[in-house]
XYZ file of C-alpha atoms in Angstrom:
419
model
C 0.384 -0.134 -0.010
C 0.853 3.872 -0.461
C 2.259 5.207 2.290
C -0.793 6.612 4.463
C 1.515 9.588 5.937
C -0.225 13.208 4.731
C 1.762 15.240 6.644
C 4.169 15.813 9.273
C 4.760 18.874 11.787
C 6.842 19.359 14.737
C 4.552 21.326 16.574
C 6.409 22.003 19.787
C 9.543 20.822 21.152
C 9.361 17.155 20.822
C 5.639 17.201 19.932
C 4.556 15.981 16.673
C 1.541 15.969 14.819
C 0.559 13.640 11.934
C -2.234 13.246 9.713
C -2.987 9.771 7.851
C -4.889 8.794 4.798
C -7.048 6.623 7.238
C -8.038 2.916 6.599
C -11.587 2.830 4.992
C -14.418 0.681 7.302
C -15.219 -2.850 5.294
C -18.488 -3.196 6.666
C -19.335 0.246 5.574
C -18.712 1.334 1.997
C -20.743 4.353 2.333
C -18.247 6.193 4.593
C -15.464 7.546 3.029
C -13.347 8.791 5.662
C -10.839 11.797 5.034
C -7.978 11.800 7.439
C -6.429 10.324 10.720
C -5.027 12.885 13.198
C -2.061 11.117 15.542
C -0.168 12.997 17.828
C 3.611 11.648 19.270
C 5.508 13.429 21.862
C 9.151 12.533 22.727
C 10.335 12.593 26.384
C 12.483 15.509 27.108
C 15.941 14.218 26.375
C 14.356 12.247 23.312
C 13.867 8.563 22.778
C 16.678 6.118 23.955
C 16.294 2.218 24.856
C 14.614 2.970 28.056
C 11.521 4.990 26.732
C 8.623 2.836 26.966
C 5.768 4.209 24.374
C 2.211 4.564 25.527
C -0.940 5.007 23.670
C -3.242 6.777 25.537
C -6.889 6.684 24.968
C -9.352 9.578 25.717
C -13.135 8.895 26.345
C -16.097 10.219 24.910
C -15.960 14.241 24.938
C -12.238 14.647 23.967
C -10.128 15.202 21.263
C -6.494 13.912 20.943
C -5.208 17.280 20.772
C -7.519 18.634 23.541
C -5.933 20.921 26.145
C -6.347 17.920 28.494
C -4.136 15.861 26.562
C -1.580 18.215 26.012
C -1.290 18.710 29.432
C -1.332 14.903 29.636
C 1.629 14.558 27.103
C 3.691 16.710 28.861
C 3.376 15.474 32.384
C 3.859 11.853 31.284
C 6.658 12.409 28.751
C 8.325 13.988 31.614
C 8.033 12.201 34.516
C 8.146 8.191 32.861
C 10.635 8.830 29.839
C 7.392 7.818 27.941
C 6.867 7.991 24.209
C 3.011 9.257 24.466
C 0.844 8.453 21.534
C -2.867 9.768 21.105
C -5.026 10.026 18.095
C -8.788 10.930 16.832
C -9.959 7.562 16.007
C -13.134 7.181 14.503
C -16.238 9.207 15.820
C -13.959 11.609 17.786
C -15.744 14.521 16.024
C -19.406 13.090 17.003
C -18.326 11.977 20.506
C -16.616 15.309 21.406
C -20.210 16.738 21.573
C -20.681 14.900 25.112
C -17.902 17.007 26.585
C -21.124 19.865 27.093
C -19.214 21.921 24.075
C -22.612 21.703 21.616
C -21.526 21.986 17.856
C -24.897 22.827 15.467
C -25.775 22.996 12.142
C -29.125 24.464 10.530
C -30.714 21.064 11.275
C -30.344 20.701 14.637
C -30.899 24.550 15.355
C -34.238 23.587 13.594
C -35.087 20.876 15.517
C -34.195 22.937 18.771
C -36.566 25.485 18.107
C -39.266 23.387 17.155
C -39.059 21.882 20.908
C -39.016 25.420 22.201
C -42.358 26.429 20.120
C -44.057 23.016 21.511
C -42.906 23.939 24.909
C -44.507 27.689 24.165
C -41.025 29.209 25.329
C -38.922 32.070 23.287
C -36.989 31.069 20.180
C -33.486 31.634 20.273
C -32.434 35.124 19.595
C -30.508 36.220 16.246
C -28.217 37.822 17.480
C -26.948 34.439 19.498
C -26.914 32.835 16.704
C -24.973 34.834 14.439
C -22.443 35.290 17.468
C -18.780 33.578 16.701
C -19.709 32.154 20.431
C -23.380 30.971 19.079
C -22.638 27.310 20.678
C -21.920 28.323 24.159
C -24.472 31.320 24.337
C -26.934 29.076 23.071
C -26.573 26.934 25.860
C -26.309 29.833 28.139
C -29.953 30.926 27.110
C -31.559 27.610 27.035
C -30.280 27.492 30.912
C -32.059 31.364 31.462
C -35.010 29.783 30.185
C -35.370 26.637 32.847
C -34.613 29.116 35.400
C -37.116 31.718 34.132
C -40.279 29.185 33.620
C -39.267 26.930 36.663
C -38.947 23.785 34.259
C -37.915 20.787 35.707
C -34.776 18.678 34.052
C -37.081 16.132 32.901
C -39.375 18.510 31.333
C -36.783 20.491 29.067
C -34.789 19.111 26.180
C -32.596 21.149 24.168
C -31.725 19.295 20.715
C -28.222 20.360 19.681
C -25.697 18.419 17.641
C -23.673 18.289 14.337
C -23.598 15.807 11.388
C -20.216 14.624 9.979
C -20.909 12.959 6.925
C -17.655 11.155 7.329
C -17.612 10.050 10.584
C -19.994 7.585 12.630
C -20.014 5.667 15.692
C -18.104 2.550 14.964
C -18.509 0.688 18.438
C -15.050 0.014 18.462
C -13.994 -1.982 15.170
C -12.313 0.386 13.002
C -11.381 2.601 15.966
C -9.328 -0.038 17.079
C -7.731 -0.012 13.796
C -6.713 3.234 13.930
C -5.538 3.081 17.143
C -2.918 0.313 15.550
C -1.877 2.261 12.788
C -0.548 5.275 15.166
C 1.287 2.436 16.640
C 2.775 1.319 13.503
C 3.263 4.870 12.706
C 5.120 5.445 15.819
C 7.330 2.282 15.344
C 8.532 3.877 12.053
C 9.147 7.261 13.560
C 10.723 6.590 16.957
C 12.614 2.702 16.297
C 14.652 3.299 19.275
C 11.819 3.604 22.087
C 11.466 0.186 23.988
C 8.685 -1.381 21.853
C 8.738 -4.932 23.886
C 7.168 -2.594 26.577
C 4.125 -1.110 24.494
C 1.430 -0.052 27.346
C -1.914 1.097 26.132
C -4.198 3.085 28.694
C -7.809 4.009 28.664
C -10.389 5.482 30.536
C -14.500 4.483 29.679
C -14.499 4.456 25.998
C -10.862 4.297 25.806
C -10.280 1.833 28.198
C -12.418 -0.374 26.067
C -10.438 0.299 23.285
C -7.614 -0.649 24.853
C -8.534 -3.783 25.520
C -9.839 -4.390 22.161
C -6.133 -3.458 20.750
C -4.476 -5.871 22.893
C -7.218 -8.598 21.565
C -6.433 -7.613 17.880
C -2.877 -7.465 18.444
C -2.408 -10.098 20.825
C 1.350 -10.306 20.717
C 2.022 -6.648 20.573
C 1.439 -5.376 24.151
C 3.326 -5.458 27.551
C 0.792 -3.833 29.978
C -2.906 -2.658 29.296
C -4.639 -0.221 31.292
C -8.356 -0.378 31.341
C -10.061 2.024 33.999
C -13.682 1.563 34.085
C -13.962 0.392 30.098
C -17.043 -0.931 28.376
C -17.271 -4.707 27.556
C -19.540 -4.242 24.575
C -21.411 -1.779 22.103
C -24.514 -0.456 23.357
C -26.949 -0.992 20.843
C -30.074 1.099 21.980
C -27.995 3.797 20.443
C -29.281 2.800 17.471
C -32.609 4.004 16.977
C -34.635 4.822 13.725
C -31.003 5.173 11.825
C -29.852 7.966 14.218
C -27.178 7.798 16.615
C -28.552 9.802 19.933
C -27.380 10.356 23.462
C -28.842 12.704 26.304
C -26.162 14.221 28.888
C -26.583 16.521 31.899
C -25.055 19.798 31.401
C -25.629 21.908 34.496
C -29.315 20.580 34.751
C -29.887 21.310 31.236
C -30.753 18.525 29.127
C -29.235 17.907 25.792
C -30.056 15.468 23.213
C -27.728 15.131 20.367
C -28.878 13.528 17.345
C -26.311 12.063 14.770
C -26.635 10.510 11.388
C -25.731 6.729 11.688
C -24.989 4.543 9.202
C -26.105 1.562 11.065
C -29.848 -0.015 11.114
C -31.849 -2.615 12.896
C -33.195 -3.815 9.621
C -31.890 -7.143 8.632
C -32.480 -6.705 4.843
C -29.892 -3.629 5.161
C -26.416 -4.011 4.214
C -25.692 -1.831 7.108
C -27.352 -4.275 9.362
C -26.154 -4.074 12.896
C -26.089 -7.987 12.947
C -25.176 -10.286 15.730
C -22.055 -10.958 14.035
C -21.088 -7.351 13.722
C -21.884 -7.017 17.568
C -19.659 -10.357 18.336
C -16.615 -8.539 17.097
C -17.286 -5.766 19.248
C -17.976 -7.503 22.529
C -15.517 -8.541 25.221
C -17.920 -10.773 26.752
C -18.109 -14.124 24.777
C -16.083 -17.169 25.507
C -15.821 -18.360 22.357
C -13.893 -14.769 21.103
C -11.890 -14.929 24.245
C -11.158 -18.782 23.627
C -9.992 -17.699 19.916
C -7.810 -14.467 21.618
C -5.805 -16.769 23.980
C -5.148 -19.324 20.896
C -3.606 -16.754 19.136
C -1.013 -15.486 21.807
C 2.291 -16.570 21.481
C 3.832 -15.548 24.520
C 2.701 -14.560 27.845
C 0.383 -11.930 26.737
C 0.065 -8.306 28.279
C -0.618 -7.808 31.662
C -4.000 -5.967 32.625
C -4.733 -3.863 35.220
C -9.067 -3.242 35.232
C -10.244 -0.561 37.371
C -13.711 -0.316 38.121
C -14.742 2.876 40.047
C -18.314 3.211 39.330
C -21.156 1.324 38.615
C -23.801 2.664 36.221
C -25.580 1.704 32.855
C -22.745 2.465 30.752
C -20.524 0.788 33.020
C -22.141 -2.241 34.846
C -19.751 -3.637 37.255
C -21.695 -7.119 36.750
C -20.646 -7.160 33.169
C -16.938 -6.081 33.741
C -16.994 -8.896 36.729
C -18.101 -11.327 33.907
C -15.352 -10.468 31.518
C -12.879 -10.597 34.184
C -13.872 -14.199 35.271
C -13.596 -15.179 31.266
C -10.270 -13.680 31.208
C -8.918 -15.415 34.267
C -10.567 -18.666 32.987
C -8.691 -18.639 29.962
C -4.924 -17.727 31.421
C -4.745 -14.001 31.073
C -2.759 -12.398 33.688
C -5.073 -9.763 35.256
C -5.336 -7.576 38.382
C -9.035 -6.432 39.007
C -9.282 -3.087 41.215
C -12.331 -1.942 42.281
C -13.402 0.932 44.701
C -13.487 -1.387 47.634
C -10.427 -3.255 46.777
C -6.796 -2.089 45.778
C -7.362 1.312 44.666
C -5.887 4.326 46.082
C -8.430 6.479 48.201
C -7.870 9.180 45.161
C -9.241 6.810 42.788
C -12.174 5.562 43.998
C -14.897 8.044 42.430
C -12.639 8.908 39.162
C -14.696 10.561 36.503
C -13.618 10.276 32.973
C -12.982 14.333 32.451
C -10.483 14.048 35.509
C -7.111 14.749 33.746
C -5.520 14.383 37.183
C -6.868 10.756 37.944
C -5.874 9.929 34.468
C -2.335 11.024 34.928
C -2.191 9.418 38.066
C -3.265 5.998 36.864
C -0.102 6.312 34.514
C 1.873 6.958 37.258
C 1.018 4.460 39.695
C 0.085 1.623 37.532
C 2.355 1.657 34.215
C 5.555 0.619 36.479
C 8.245 -1.231 35.106
C 7.693 -3.899 37.237
C 4.292 -4.744 35.789
C 5.752 -4.728 32.152
C 8.733 -6.737 33.417
C 7.281 -9.939 33.262
C 5.397 -9.476 29.949
C 7.957 -8.230 27.544
C 6.953 -8.642 23.928
C 9.451 -10.621 22.007
C 8.176 -10.385 18.387
C 5.157 -8.129 17.966
C 2.026 -8.634 15.472
C 3.846 -6.122 13.359
C 6.923 -8.060 12.991
C 5.141 -11.401 12.928
C 3.543 -10.470 9.510
C 0.680 -12.824 10.344
C -3.214 -12.627 10.301
C -5.113 -12.398 13.228
C -8.948 -13.797 13.134
C -11.950 -13.939 14.830
C -14.754 -16.036 13.504
C -18.243 -14.458 14.547
C -21.066 -16.313 13.783
C -20.975 -16.469 9.656
C -18.334 -13.715 9.401
C -14.488 -14.105 9.562
C -12.905 -10.990 10.534
C -9.351 -11.014 9.861
C -6.154 -8.348 10.708
C -3.737 -8.610 8.351
C -0.217 -7.694 9.486
C 1.598 -8.640 6.348
C 1.019 -5.245 4.703
C 2.745 -1.995 5.372
C 0.134 -1.117 7.973
C -2.536 -3.757 9.163
C -5.476 -4.136 7.303
C -8.980 -5.275 8.044
C -11.112 -7.820 6.257
C -14.355 -9.516 6.587
C -15.989 -12.699 4.638
C -18.293 -15.275 5.018
C -17.707 -18.438 6.381
C -19.400 -21.285 7.468
C -21.857 -20.341 10.571
C -21.052 -20.679 14.131
C -23.659 -20.565 16.932
C -23.843 -16.633 17.949
C -23.445 -15.300 21.680
C -26.529 -15.097 24.072
C -24.745 -12.297 25.842
C -25.160 -9.759 23.113
């Protein structure tokens, strides 16, 4: 394949920005992706044989180049002699809206005003909409309406969002391939780093992706830090062809509706089938057995933390995953708010940058990596990693310059009842 690097800039001392021509989703031909942004930060004294590479994966509402992660880069690369890698994986542009900073177009604005009409409330003023700070001013206006008319949180719904035609919520498949591309790029640009101690760490959705990376590249990582990461896709977000989520922002509920290419219709080529759900879940015994069978060495050491227990991060599901991993021979620490976690982590929030830094500083220590050093990673092996999911075979091919993902039909297996 042609070199996917479109652009490379050193944006500050030791901090690099890359744009890649991204991998295209094999499941959704309608999606034409334009670019994959990656950021890599060197330690202050440069990369040496003691530098450990760290893939840091943000959760919902963050960007790979946000002030939050810039600060994270600076702290971790300095304190840990780490080569820090972040990226805007597929779906990031959509998911950043969940951070409470809405971006809206004319369609979403129309929907918001229609909701105001339904409630008999004044429309958003023209001067607000024409301001360069329209998004923030709109949220402030909605808050004032709520206070003025004494609306309960459940009575009010602001509809704000933005559609991105080249982006969609992938539920963790191409997002993982994006992460592997970022690693492949970093290996090429910084070969002197200690790649047999590669670590992936993430919070919430980023924690889920860190484990997916280990699953799709079972011989590549030394350590995985998964802080209250999900263990399966949330299919309720597929609703009438739209992707939707509701968040609370200072007592104002905002409902964001994005165009989604997935469908619940079995006759649609974009049907989110049981096979497509299975490749994305971490709760299927057969999938974990396939994972273990393709792990040639000790595999990574896993640190799993579970500080919260809610609808999106149910502790019961994480405990099923932990049990299945241990039963199949994976080396795993499971820390909850009751056992093993320092007091500062017992109420972690995904938007707490101090907590994310603390997780790395406390848990990414050399001792945890020492017994799980990578001898020959999947990029060097150049083989295929494959998972049969029902009647679909998913193959990650490392014989190509950058790993490619393919899907083909095979003889059906029984689908998991955990989906």
